[in-house]
Amino acid sequence: MGLDRRAFLGSSAVTGAAVAWTGAAAAPAAAAPSAPGSRPGRTYAFTVMGTTDLHGNVFNWDYFTDREFDDKAHNDVGLAKISTLVEQVRAEKGRCNTLLIDAGDTIQGTQLSYYYAKVDPITARRGPVHPMAQAMNAIGYDAAALGNHEFNYGIPVLRKFQEQCDFPLLGANAVDARSLRPAFPPYSMHRLRTPHGRDVKVAVLGLTNPGIAIWDKAHVQGKMAFPGLEEQAAKYVPRLRSMGADVVIVSAHSGSSGTSSYGDQLPYVENAAGLVAEQVPGIDAILVGHAHTEIPEYRVRNKATGKDVVLSEPLKWGQRLTLFDFELSWERGRWSVASVSAKVLNSNTVPEDPKIVRLLSDEHRKVVEYVNQVIGTSTQAMSSAEGPVKDVPIIDLINHVQAETVKGALAGTEWAALPVLSQASCFSRTAVIPEGKVTLRDAAGLYPFENTLEARILTGAQVKEYLEYSARYFVRTAPDAVVDPARLTNAEGIPDYNYDAVYGLVYDVDIAQPVGSRITGLSFGGRPVDPQERFVLAVNNYRASGGGAFPHVAGAKQVWANSDEIRNTIISWVKAKGTVDPAGFASVGWRLTRAGVPVF
């Protein structure tokens, strides 16, 4: 795989560095207040702003509901809001005293980003410029790390997006699979002019998530490899210091918890930002991404230096903007970091930037028209609101389409006689199929992820263990306890998308029992499941590749795989059928019980 020419323009193929002399031609900044014990006028302050997990959100708009975004906390989303906050910070600090970076997951997540990857793709000859590239260029980003979802649409789409960005996409641990040389620039260097002393050199090291190797195996296998974050940070941070970096910032698409969601499928930690701070000396701050949590400021003591490294993670989708405030002092002929602090700003406190709204209004209009096209009708309304605690028809619809698709694909093969099961989760508690006309956005709203479909072989015993693992999601509740549906789920922080209901079986989940002993009455076709019996499981590629660390499935034999998104498969099914009738697919296959008594 060749390395991108533009990304490496003027840089070494070995280091892959992107050099951006930010602020070099700007007027000198005003001096910051003098630090205690320093000579007057020998300090300098600057601010690094950060976003992460933008996931295709430009506007404060929900394309699945076709109205302004809102949630229980009344958060707002989108780069148009972020742009207003950024301009406010630049006005306060002085533009030449600021940098703006991102920690990845940029081009996947909304119908806006899907449209320009699949419907009117940026890779087409004379194709459009991606709305996220347009917005981020207009706002003036200085650098961005790669996220794992950057790879969802394949490397050609990512490379085209990279070409369209006026800033470098960084990934020190994204390397060519054969040469092990950087496939993207590992870092960028930025120069800030000060009123005295030499300019401040700020290095931004980009780190992405090693889970890409399994989550997007179909796109990257044999082309790219993704070594651990700590390993690559330990390689590059000393190099950046030797190049004269006064400040080293890491933009890491990796959470801070030190945990992994894919079990032992890879030897690297998924959420390694905290470990990088602890183990690699020479880092001043880390912009954290991937975990979709809000961390205004989190300090980690580096084991080698004893100094604190400041971490911050702004909330996803452009809901927050992180500010790292640095104060430097001039000592012994060089700049040194005197203090670092971090905080987040809430995008719901400002209006959208009219500049961004004008820039992308046509793209927004096209996507709204696209998602509102009618593709069929439904005999009754269906909702996912109770999906986490009940077997509801709308989740059965996903499973039915998946199972039917796999059965059709395996017809005439040696696997055709095996019974087909299917797994699905309640991906969104607000998904709705209305009675009457069904639009593309209604169907797409059932499946907001770009997952594809696979078929794997599991035994009855393995299926039961799979279900037991899934049932960890429920909070253990005694038979005589008062039931509050809002408190039954997400035990130990398990997200909704990591609770799988398996379609084609009948079983109870006894939430009065401890984890590992909850699945009772497991049957198929009216008889108990034989532990040795073989089943085909229709499963999404995230789960099949180890996502969620479910047992057995990642190592199970694959008998079929599809490159089309499950969301598109559902849309195509609705178009083909014309009418969605739950009577043809809905059934109560699983239920919650306590000591054998149904909860609902």
Coordinates of C-alpha atoms in Angstrom, one line a residue:
M1 CA 0.0 0.0 0.0
G2 CA 1.5 3.3 -1.0
L3 CA 1.8 6.2 1.4
D4 CA -0.3 9.2 0.7
R5 CA 1.7 11.9 -1.2
R6 CA 0.1 14.9 0.3
A7 CA 0.3 13.6 3.9
F8 CA 4.1 13.1 3.5
L9 CA 4.9 16.2 1.5
G10 CA 8.1 17.7 2.8
S11 CA 8.5 15.0 5.4
S12 CA 10.5 11.8 5.9
A13 CA 9.0 8.5 4.9
V14 CA 10.5 7.1 8.1
T15 CA 9.0 9.6 10.5
G16 CA 6.0 10.7 8.5
A17 CA 6.1 14.0 10.3
A18 CA 3.6 16.8 9.4
V19 CA 5.2 20.1 10.1
A20 CA 2.9 23.1 10.6
W21 CA 4.5 26.3 11.8
T22 CA 1.3 27.7 13.4
G23 CA 1.5 31.3 14.3
A24 CA 5.0 31.9 12.9
A25 CA 3.9 34.9 11.0
A26 CA 1.5 36.3 13.5
A27 CA 2.1 39.3 15.7
P28 CA 3.8 38.5 19.0
A29 CA 1.5 37.6 21.8
A30 CA 1.1 39.5 25.0
A31 CA 3.1 38.1 27.9
A32 CA 1.3 36.1 30.6
P33 CA 1.5 37.2 34.2
S34 CA 5.0 36.4 35.6
A35 CA 5.3 33.1 37.5
P36 CA 6.5 33.3 41.1
G37 CA 10.3 33.5 41.2
S38 CA 10.7 34.3 37.6
R39 CA 12.0 37.5 36.0
P40 CA 9.2 39.9 34.9
G41 CA 8.1 39.3 31.3
R42 CA 9.7 35.9 30.9
T43 CA 6.5 33.8 30.8
Y44 CA 4.1 32.8 28.0
A45 CA 0.6 31.3 28.1
F46 CA -1.3 29.5 25.3
T47 CA -4.3 27.3 25.0
V48 CA -4.9 24.1 23.1
M49 CA -8.5 23.4 22.3
G50 CA -9.7 19.8 21.6
T51 CA -12.7 17.9 20.3
T52 CA -13.2 14.2 19.8
D53 CA -15.7 11.6 18.5
L54 CA -17.5 14.1 16.3
H55 CA -19.0 11.2 14.4
G56 CA -20.2 13.2 11.4
N57 CA -22.0 15.9 13.4
V58 CA -21.9 19.3 11.7
F59 CA -25.2 20.7 12.8
N60 CA -27.3 20.4 15.9
W61 CA -29.6 18.0 14.0
D62 CA -30.8 14.4 14.4
Y63 CA -31.3 13.0 10.9
F64 CA -33.1 9.9 12.3
T65 CA -35.8 12.0 13.9
D66 CA -35.6 14.9 11.4
R67 CA -35.5 17.6 14.0
E68 CA -33.1 19.5 16.2
F69 CA -31.0 17.3 18.4
D70 CA -32.0 17.0 22.1
D71 CA -31.4 14.7 25.0
K72 CA -32.3 14.5 28.7
A73 CA -29.5 16.9 29.6
H74 CA -30.4 19.2 26.7
N75 CA -27.0 18.9 25.2
D76 CA -26.3 20.3 21.7
V77 CA -24.1 18.7 19.1
G78 CA -22.1 19.6 16.0
L79 CA -19.1 21.5 14.6
A80 CA -21.3 24.6 13.9
K81 CA -21.6 25.0 17.7
I82 CA -18.0 24.2 18.3
S83 CA -16.9 26.8 15.8
T84 CA -18.7 29.5 17.9
L85 CA -16.9 28.4 21.0
V86 CA -13.5 28.2 19.2
E87 CA -13.9 31.8 17.9
Q88 CA -14.8 33.0 21.4
V89 CA -11.6 31.4 22.8
R90 CA -9.5 32.8 20.0
A91 CA -10.9 36.3 20.6
E92 CA -10.1 36.0 24.3
K93 CA -6.6 34.4 24.1
G94 CA -5.5 35.8 20.7
R95 CA -5.6 33.5 17.7
C96 CA -1.8 33.1 17.6
N97 CA -1.9 31.8 21.1
T98 CA -4.2 28.9 20.4
L99 CA -4.1 25.5 18.7
L100 CA -7.1 23.3 17.8
I101 CA -6.9 19.5 17.6
D102 CA -9.1 16.5 17.5
A103 CA -8.8 12.9 18.8
G104 CA -10.6 11.0 16.1
D105 CA -13.8 9.3 14.9
T106 CA -14.8 12.0 12.5
I107 CA -16.3 10.6 9.3
Q108 CA -18.8 8.0 10.5
G109 CA -22.0 8.2 12.7
T110 CA -24.7 10.4 11.0
Q111 CA -26.6 10.1 7.8
L112 CA -24.7 13.2 6.7
S113 CA -21.4 11.3 6.9
Y114 CA -22.9 8.1 5.4
Y115 CA -24.3 10.0 2.4
Y116 CA -20.9 11.3 1.4
A117 CA -19.3 8.0 1.8
K118 CA -21.9 5.8 0.1
V119 CA -24.6 7.7 -1.7
D120 CA -22.6 10.6 -3.2
P121 CA -19.2 9.4 -2.3
I122 CA -16.2 11.7 -2.0
T123 CA -14.2 9.0 -3.9
A124 CA -16.1 9.5 -7.1
R125 CA -14.5 11.2 -10.0
R126 CA -15.1 14.9 -9.5
G127 CA -16.8 13.9 -6.2
P128 CA -17.7 16.3 -3.5
V129 CA -15.6 17.5 -0.6
H130 CA -16.6 15.7 2.6
P131 CA -18.7 18.0 4.9
M132 CA -16.5 17.2 7.9
A133 CA -13.4 18.3 5.9
Q134 CA -15.1 21.5 4.8
A135 CA -16.2 22.4 8.3
M136 CA -12.9 21.5 10.0
N137 CA -11.0 23.4 7.4
A138 CA -13.2 26.4 7.8
I139 CA -12.9 26.3 11.6
G140 CA -9.1 26.0 11.3
Y141 CA -8.1 22.7 12.9
D142 CA -4.3 22.3 13.3
A143 CA -4.2 18.4 13.6
A144 CA -6.4 15.4 14.2
A145 CA -5.7 11.9 15.3
L146 CA -7.2 8.9 13.5
G147 CA -10.2 7.2 15.1
N148 CA -11.1 3.5 14.6
H149 CA -14.3 4.6 12.8
E150 CA -12.3 6.4 10.2
F151 CA -11.7 2.9 8.7
N152 CA -15.3 1.9 8.5
Y153 CA -15.8 2.8 4.9
G154 CA -12.5 1.4 3.7
I155 CA -9.1 2.9 3.1
P156 CA -9.9 4.7 -0.2
V157 CA -12.6 6.9 1.5
L158 CA -10.2 7.6 4.4
R159 CA -7.4 8.5 2.0
K160 CA -9.7 10.9 0.1
F161 CA -10.8 12.5 3.3
Q162 CA -7.2 12.9 4.3
E163 CA -6.4 14.6 1.0
Q164 CA -9.3 17.0 1.5
C165 CA -8.2 18.1 4.9
D166 CA -6.0 21.2 5.3
F167 CA -4.5 19.7 8.5
P168 CA -2.7 16.4 9.1
L169 CA -4.4 13.2 10.2
L170 CA -2.0 11.6 12.7
G171 CA -1.5 8.0 13.7
A172 CA 1.9 7.0 15.1
N173 CA 0.6 3.5 15.6
A174 CA -1.0 3.0 12.2
V175 CA 1.8 1.4 10.1
D176 CA 2.2 -0.3 6.8
A177 CA 1.7 -4.0 7.3
R178 CA 4.7 -5.0 5.2
S179 CA 7.3 -2.3 5.9
L180 CA 6.1 -1.3 9.3
R181 CA 6.7 2.3 8.3
P182 CA 4.1 5.0 9.2
A183 CA 1.0 4.8 7.1
F184 CA 0.0 8.3 8.3
P185 CA 2.0 11.2 9.8
P186 CA 2.8 10.2 13.4
Y187 CA 3.1 13.8 14.6
S188 CA 2.9 17.4 13.7
M189 CA 5.0 20.3 15.0
H190 CA 3.6 23.8 15.6
R191 CA 5.4 27.0 16.4
L192 CA 3.9 29.8 18.6
R193 CA 5.6 33.2 18.5
T194 CA 6.2 34.8 21.9
P195 CA 7.0 38.4 22.8
H196 CA 10.5 37.3 24.2
G197 CA 12.8 34.4 24.0
R198 CA 12.5 32.0 21.1
D199 CA 9.3 30.7 19.7
V200 CA 7.5 27.8 21.5
K201 CA 7.5 24.5 19.6
V202 CA 4.5 22.4 20.4
A203 CA 4.5 18.8 19.2
V204 CA 1.2 16.9 18.7
L205 CA 1.6 13.1 18.7
G206 CA -1.4 11.2 17.3
L207 CA -2.3 7.7 18.5
T208 CA -5.2 5.6 17.3
N209 CA -6.9 2.5 18.5
P210 CA -5.3 -1.0 18.0
G211 CA -8.8 -2.5 17.9
I212 CA -9.0 -1.3 14.3
A213 CA -7.1 -4.5 13.4
I214 CA -10.1 -6.6 14.4
W215 CA -13.1 -4.2 14.1
D216 CA -12.2 -3.4 10.5
K217 CA -10.3 -6.5 9.6
A218 CA -11.9 -6.7 6.2
H219 CA -10.5 -3.3 5.3
V220 CA -7.0 -3.3 6.9
Q221 CA -5.8 -7.0 7.0
G222 CA -2.5 -7.3 5.1
K223 CA -2.5 -3.5 4.5
M224 CA -2.0 -1.9 7.9
A225 CA -1.0 -2.9 11.4
F226 CA -1.7 -1.2 14.7
P227 CA 0.8 -1.6 17.5
G228 CA 0.2 -0.6 21.1
L229 CA -0.1 3.1 22.1
E230 CA 2.5 2.9 24.9
E231 CA 5.0 1.3 22.6
Q232 CA 4.7 3.9 19.9
A233 CA 4.5 6.8 22.4
A234 CA 7.8 5.6 24.0
K235 CA 9.3 5.6 20.5
Y236 CA 8.2 9.1 19.4
V237 CA 8.1 11.3 22.5
P238 CA 11.9 11.2 23.0
R239 CA 12.3 11.9 19.3
L240 CA 10.0 15.0 19.6
R241 CA 12.0 16.3 22.6
S242 CA 15.2 15.8 20.7
M243 CA 13.7 17.8 17.8
G244 CA 13.3 20.8 20.2
A245 CA 9.7 20.4 21.3
D246 CA 9.0 22.5 24.3
V247 CA 5.6 21.0 24.8
V248 CA 4.4 17.5 23.9
I249 CA 0.7 16.9 23.6
V250 CA -0.8 13.5 22.7
S251 CA -4.1 13.2 20.9
A252 CA -5.2 9.6 21.6
H253 CA -8.2 7.9 20.3
S254 CA -8.1 5.6 23.3
G255 CA -10.0 5.9 26.6
S256 CA -8.3 6.3 30.0
S257 CA -9.6 3.3 31.9
G258 CA -6.9 0.7 30.9
T259 CA -9.6 -1.8 29.8
S260 CA -10.4 -3.6 26.6
S261 CA -13.7 -4.6 25.0
Y262 CA -12.4 -7.3 22.7
G263 CA -11.0 -9.8 25.2
D264 CA -7.8 -11.5 24.2
Q265 CA -8.2 -11.0 20.5
L266 CA -5.3 -8.5 20.5
P267 CA -2.4 -8.1 22.9
Y268 CA -2.9 -4.4 23.2
V269 CA -5.0 -2.3 25.5
E270 CA -7.9 -0.5 23.9
N271 CA -8.3 2.3 26.5
A272 CA -4.7 3.0 27.1
A273 CA -4.4 6.8 27.4
G274 CA -3.9 6.6 31.2
L275 CA -1.2 4.0 30.8
V276 CA 0.6 6.2 28.3
A277 CA 0.5 9.1 30.7
E278 CA 1.8 6.8 33.5
Q279 CA 4.5 5.0 31.6
V280 CA 5.9 7.3 29.0
P281 CA 7.9 10.3 30.3
G282 CA 8.0 13.6 28.5
I283 CA 4.2 14.1 27.9
D284 CA 2.5 17.3 29.2
A285 CA -1.1 16.6 28.3
I286 CA -3.3 14.0 26.5
L287 CA -6.5 14.8 24.6
V288 CA -8.5 11.5 25.2
G289 CA -11.1 10.1 22.8
H290 CA -13.0 6.9 22.0
A291 CA -14.8 6.3 25.3
H292 CA -17.6 8.8 24.8
T293 CA -17.3 10.1 28.4
E294 CA -16.8 13.6 29.8
I295 CA -13.6 14.1 31.7
P296 CA -12.9 17.8 32.2
E297 CA -9.5 17.2 33.9
Y298 CA -7.8 14.0 35.1
R299 CA -4.2 13.9 36.4
V300 CA -2.0 10.9 36.1
R301 CA 1.4 10.8 37.8
N302 CA 4.2 9.6 35.5
K303 CA 6.2 6.8 37.1
A304 CA 9.6 8.0 35.7
T305 CA 9.4 11.7 36.3
G306 CA 6.9 12.0 39.2
K307 CA 5.2 14.8 37.2
D308 CA 1.5 15.0 36.6
V309 CA 0.2 14.5 33.0
V310 CA -3.1 16.3 32.5
L311 CA -5.8 14.4 30.6
S312 CA -9.1 15.7 29.3
E313 CA -11.9 14.1 27.3
P314 CA -14.7 16.3 25.8
L315 CA -18.1 14.8 25.4
K316 CA -18.8 13.2 22.0
W317 CA -20.4 14.6 18.9
G318 CA -19.3 18.2 19.6
Q319 CA -21.1 18.5 22.9
R320 CA -18.0 19.8 24.6
L321 CA -14.8 21.6 23.8
T322 CA -11.7 20.9 25.9
L323 CA -9.3 23.7 26.8
F324 CA -5.8 22.9 27.9
D325 CA -4.3 26.1 29.4
F326 CA -0.5 26.1 29.5
E327 CA 1.8 28.5 31.3
L328 CA 5.5 28.4 30.3
S329 CA 8.5 30.1 31.8
W330 CA 11.8 30.9 30.2
E331 CA 14.6 29.3 32.1
R332 CA 18.2 28.5 31.2
G333 CA 17.7 29.5 27.6
R334 CA 14.7 27.3 27.0
W335 CA 10.9 27.2 27.6
S336 CA 9.6 24.9 30.3
V337 CA 6.1 24.1 31.3
A338 CA 5.2 25.8 34.6
S339 CA 1.6 24.6 34.8
V340 CA -1.2 22.9 32.8
S341 CA -4.9 22.8 33.6
A342 CA -7.9 21.6 31.7
K343 CA -11.6 22.3 31.5
V344 CA -14.5 21.8 29.1
L345 CA -16.9 24.3 27.5
N346 CA -20.5 23.3 26.8
S347 CA -21.7 23.8 23.2
N348 CA -25.3 24.3 24.3
T349 CA -24.4 27.7 25.6
V350 CA -23.8 29.2 22.2
P351 CA -25.6 29.5 18.8
E352 CA -24.4 27.8 15.6
D353 CA -21.8 29.7 13.7
P354 CA -23.5 31.3 10.7
K355 CA -20.4 30.8 8.6
I356 CA -20.6 27.0 9.0
V357 CA -24.4 27.0 8.5
R358 CA -24.0 28.8 5.2
L359 CA -21.1 26.7 4.1
L360 CA -22.9 23.4 4.4
S361 CA -26.6 24.2 4.0
D362 CA -26.9 22.6 0.6
E363 CA -25.3 19.3 1.9
H364 CA -27.6 19.3 4.8
R365 CA -30.7 19.8 2.6
K366 CA -29.7 16.9 0.3
V367 CA -29.3 14.5 3.2
V368 CA -32.7 15.6 4.7
E369 CA -34.4 14.9 1.4
Y370 CA -32.6 11.6 1.1
V371 CA -33.6 10.2 4.6
N372 CA -37.2 11.3 4.2
Q373 CA -37.9 9.3 1.1
V374 CA -40.7 6.8 1.7
I375 CA -39.6 3.1 1.2
G376 CA -42.7 1.2 2.4
T377 CA -45.6 1.0 4.9
S378 CA -46.1 -0.6 8.3
T379 CA -49.3 -2.2 9.6
Q380 CA -48.6 -0.9 13.1
A381 CA -46.3 1.3 15.1
M382 CA -43.3 -0.3 16.7
S383 CA -40.9 1.3 19.3
S384 CA -37.6 0.3 20.9
A385 CA -38.3 2.1 24.2
E386 CA -38.8 -1.1 26.1
G387 CA -36.2 -3.0 24.1
P388 CA -33.6 -3.3 26.8
V389 CA -36.0 -5.2 29.1
K390 CA -38.5 -6.9 26.8
D391 CA -38.5 -8.8 23.5
V392 CA -40.1 -6.2 21.3
P393 CA -41.1 -6.5 17.6
I394 CA -38.8 -3.7 16.4
I395 CA -35.7 -5.7 17.5
D396 CA -37.3 -8.9 16.1
L397 CA -37.4 -7.0 12.8
I398 CA -33.6 -6.6 12.8
N399 CA -33.1 -10.2 13.7
H400 CA -35.6 -11.5 11.2
V401 CA -34.0 -9.6 8.3
Q402 CA -30.5 -10.9 9.4
A403 CA -31.7 -14.5 9.8
E404 CA -33.6 -14.4 6.5
T405 CA -30.5 -12.9 4.7
V406 CA -28.2 -15.6 6.0
K407 CA -30.6 -18.4 5.2
G408 CA -30.8 -17.1 1.6
A409 CA -27.0 -16.8 1.4
L410 CA -26.5 -20.4 2.7
A411 CA -29.1 -22.0 0.5
G412 CA -27.6 -24.8 -1.6
T413 CA -24.4 -25.0 0.6
E414 CA -23.3 -27.6 3.0
W415 CA -24.6 -25.4 5.8
A416 CA -28.1 -25.0 4.5
A417 CA -29.7 -27.6 6.8
L418 CA -28.4 -26.0 10.0
P419 CA -30.9 -23.8 12.0
V420 CA -30.1 -20.1 11.8
L421 CA -30.2 -17.9 14.9
S422 CA -29.6 -14.1 15.0
Q423 CA -28.3 -11.6 17.5
A424 CA -29.2 -8.0 17.8
S425 CA -29.1 -5.3 20.4
C426 CA -31.3 -2.3 21.3
F427 CA -28.9 0.2 19.6
S428 CA -31.2 3.2 20.2
R429 CA -34.0 3.5 22.8
T430 CA -35.7 6.1 20.6
A431 CA -36.0 4.1 17.3
V432 CA -39.6 4.0 16.0
I433 CA -41.3 2.4 13.0
P434 CA -44.5 4.4 12.6
E435 CA -47.9 3.0 11.4
G436 CA -48.4 3.9 7.8
K437 CA -45.6 5.3 5.7
V438 CA -42.0 4.2 6.5
T439 CA -39.2 6.4 5.5
L440 CA -35.6 5.5 4.9
R441 CA -34.6 7.3 8.1
D442 CA -37.1 5.2 10.1
A443 CA -35.5 2.0 8.9
A444 CA -32.0 3.4 9.2
G445 CA -32.7 4.5 12.7
L446 CA -32.9 0.9 13.8
Y447 CA -29.2 0.4 13.1
P448 CA -27.1 3.5 13.6
F449 CA -23.8 1.7 13.2
E450 CA -22.0 0.7 9.9
N451 CA -21.8 -3.0 10.9
T452 CA -21.9 -5.7 8.3
L453 CA -23.3 -9.2 8.6
E454 CA -21.5 -12.5 9.1
A455 CA -22.5 -16.1 9.7
R456 CA -20.6 -18.2 12.3
I457 CA -21.1 -21.8 13.6
L458 CA -21.7 -22.3 17.3
T459 CA -22.8 -25.3 19.3
G460 CA -25.8 -25.3 21.7
A461 CA -23.4 -25.2 24.7
Q462 CA -21.6 -22.2 23.2
V463 CA -24.9 -20.4 22.5
K464 CA -25.9 -20.8 26.1
E465 CA -22.5 -19.4 27.3
Y466 CA -23.0 -16.6 24.9
L467 CA -26.4 -15.8 26.4
E468 CA -25.1 -16.1 30.0
Y469 CA -22.4 -13.6 29.2
S470 CA -25.0 -11.2 27.6
A471 CA -27.2 -11.5 30.6
R472 CA -24.5 -9.7 32.8
Y473 CA -26.3 -6.6 31.5
F474 CA -29.1 -6.9 34.1
V475 CA -28.8 -5.8 37.7
R476 CA -29.3 -8.7 40.1
T477 CA -32.8 -8.2 41.6
A478 CA -34.2 -10.3 44.4
P479 CA -37.7 -11.9 43.9
D480 CA -39.3 -9.7 46.5
A481 CA -37.7 -6.4 45.5
V482 CA -39.6 -3.6 43.9
V483 CA -39.0 -3.5 40.1
D484 CA -38.0 -0.3 38.5
P485 CA -37.3 -0.9 34.8
A486 CA -35.0 2.1 34.7
R487 CA -32.7 0.4 37.2
L488 CA -32.6 -3.1 35.8
T489 CA -30.1 -2.6 33.0
N490 CA -26.5 -1.5 32.3
A491 CA -25.0 -3.3 35.3
E492 CA -21.3 -2.6 35.6
G493 CA -21.6 0.1 33.0
I494 CA -22.4 -2.3 30.2
P495 CA -23.9 -0.3 27.3
D496 CA -27.1 -1.2 25.6
Y497 CA -25.3 -2.3 22.4
N498 CA -23.5 -5.0 24.4
Y499 CA -26.7 -6.8 25.4
D500 CA -27.6 -9.3 22.7
A501 CA -31.0 -10.9 22.3
V502 CA -30.8 -14.1 20.3
Y503 CA -33.7 -14.7 17.9
G504 CA -34.9 -18.2 17.0
L505 CA -34.7 -19.5 20.6
V506 CA -37.0 -19.4 23.6
Y507 CA -35.4 -18.7 27.0
D508 CA -35.8 -16.9 30.3
V509 CA -33.3 -14.6 31.9
D510 CA -33.6 -15.0 35.7
I511 CA -32.3 -11.7 37.1
A512 CA -32.5 -13.0 40.7
Q513 CA -29.7 -15.4 40.0
P514 CA -25.9 -14.5 39.9
V515 CA -24.1 -13.8 36.7
G516 CA -23.4 -17.1 34.8
S517 CA -26.5 -18.9 36.1
R518 CA -29.4 -16.8 34.6
I519 CA -30.4 -18.6 31.4
T520 CA -33.2 -21.1 32.0
G521 CA -35.6 -23.1 29.8
L522 CA -33.4 -22.7 26.7
S523 CA -35.2 -24.4 23.8
F524 CA -35.3 -24.5 20.0
G525 CA -38.3 -25.7 18.0
G526 CA -40.2 -26.7 21.2
R527 CA -37.4 -28.9 22.6
P528 CA -34.4 -28.3 24.9
V529 CA -31.3 -27.2 23.1
D530 CA -28.8 -30.0 22.7
P531 CA -25.3 -28.8 23.8
Q532 CA -23.8 -30.6 20.8
E533 CA -26.2 -29.3 18.2
R534 CA -24.7 -26.9 15.7
F535 CA -26.3 -23.6 14.9
V536 CA -25.6 -20.8 12.4
L537 CA -25.5 -17.4 14.2
A538 CA -26.2 -14.3 12.1
V539 CA -23.9 -11.8 13.8
N540 CA -22.6 -8.4 13.1
N541 CA -18.9 -8.0 12.3
Y542 CA -18.2 -6.0 15.5
R543 CA -19.3 -8.9 17.6
A544 CA -17.8 -11.5 15.4
S545 CA -14.4 -9.8 15.5
G546 CA -14.4 -9.7 19.3
G547 CA -16.2 -6.5 20.1
G548 CA -17.7 -6.8 23.6
A549 CA -15.6 -9.9 24.3
F550 CA -18.5 -12.3 23.9
P551 CA -17.3 -15.9 24.2
H552 CA -16.7 -18.3 21.3
V553 CA -18.0 -16.2 18.4
A554 CA -14.7 -14.6 17.5
G555 CA -13.1 -18.0 17.2
A556 CA -16.0 -19.7 15.5
K557 CA -16.0 -20.9 11.9
Q558 CA -17.1 -18.2 9.5
V559 CA -19.3 -19.7 6.7
W560 CA -20.4 -16.4 5.1
A561 CA -19.8 -12.7 5.3
N562 CA -21.3 -9.7 3.5
S563 CA -19.7 -6.2 2.8
D564 CA -23.0 -4.3 2.8
E565 CA -24.1 -2.5 6.0
I566 CA -26.9 -4.2 8.0
R567 CA -28.7 -0.9 7.9
N568 CA -28.8 -1.1 4.1
T569 CA -29.9 -4.7 4.3
I570 CA -32.9 -3.6 6.4
I571 CA -33.7 -0.8 4.1
S572 CA -33.5 -3.1 1.0
W573 CA -35.8 -5.6 2.8
V574 CA -38.4 -3.0 3.6
K575 CA -38.3 -1.8 -0.1
A576 CA -38.7 -5.3 -1.4
K577 CA -41.5 -6.3 0.9
G578 CA -43.4 -3.0 0.6
T579 CA -45.3 -3.7 3.8
V580 CA -43.9 -4.4 7.2
D581 CA -46.2 -6.6 9.2
P582 CA -45.0 -7.7 12.7
A583 CA -47.3 -10.7 12.5
G584 CA -44.8 -12.2 10.1
F585 CA -41.8 -12.0 12.4
A586 CA -42.5 -10.9 15.9
S587 CA -42.6 -13.3 18.8
V588 CA -41.7 -13.4 22.5
G589 CA -38.5 -15.4 22.4
W590 CA -37.0 -14.2 25.7
R591 CA -38.3 -12.7 28.9
L592 CA -37.0 -11.6 32.3
T593 CA -38.0 -13.7 35.3
R594 CA -37.2 -13.9 39.0
A595 CA -37.2 -17.4 40.5
G596 CA -39.3 -18.5 37.5
V597 CA -41.9 -15.7 37.8
P598 CA -42.0 -13.2 34.9
V599 CA -40.9 -9.7 35.8
F600 CA -43.4 -8.1 33.4

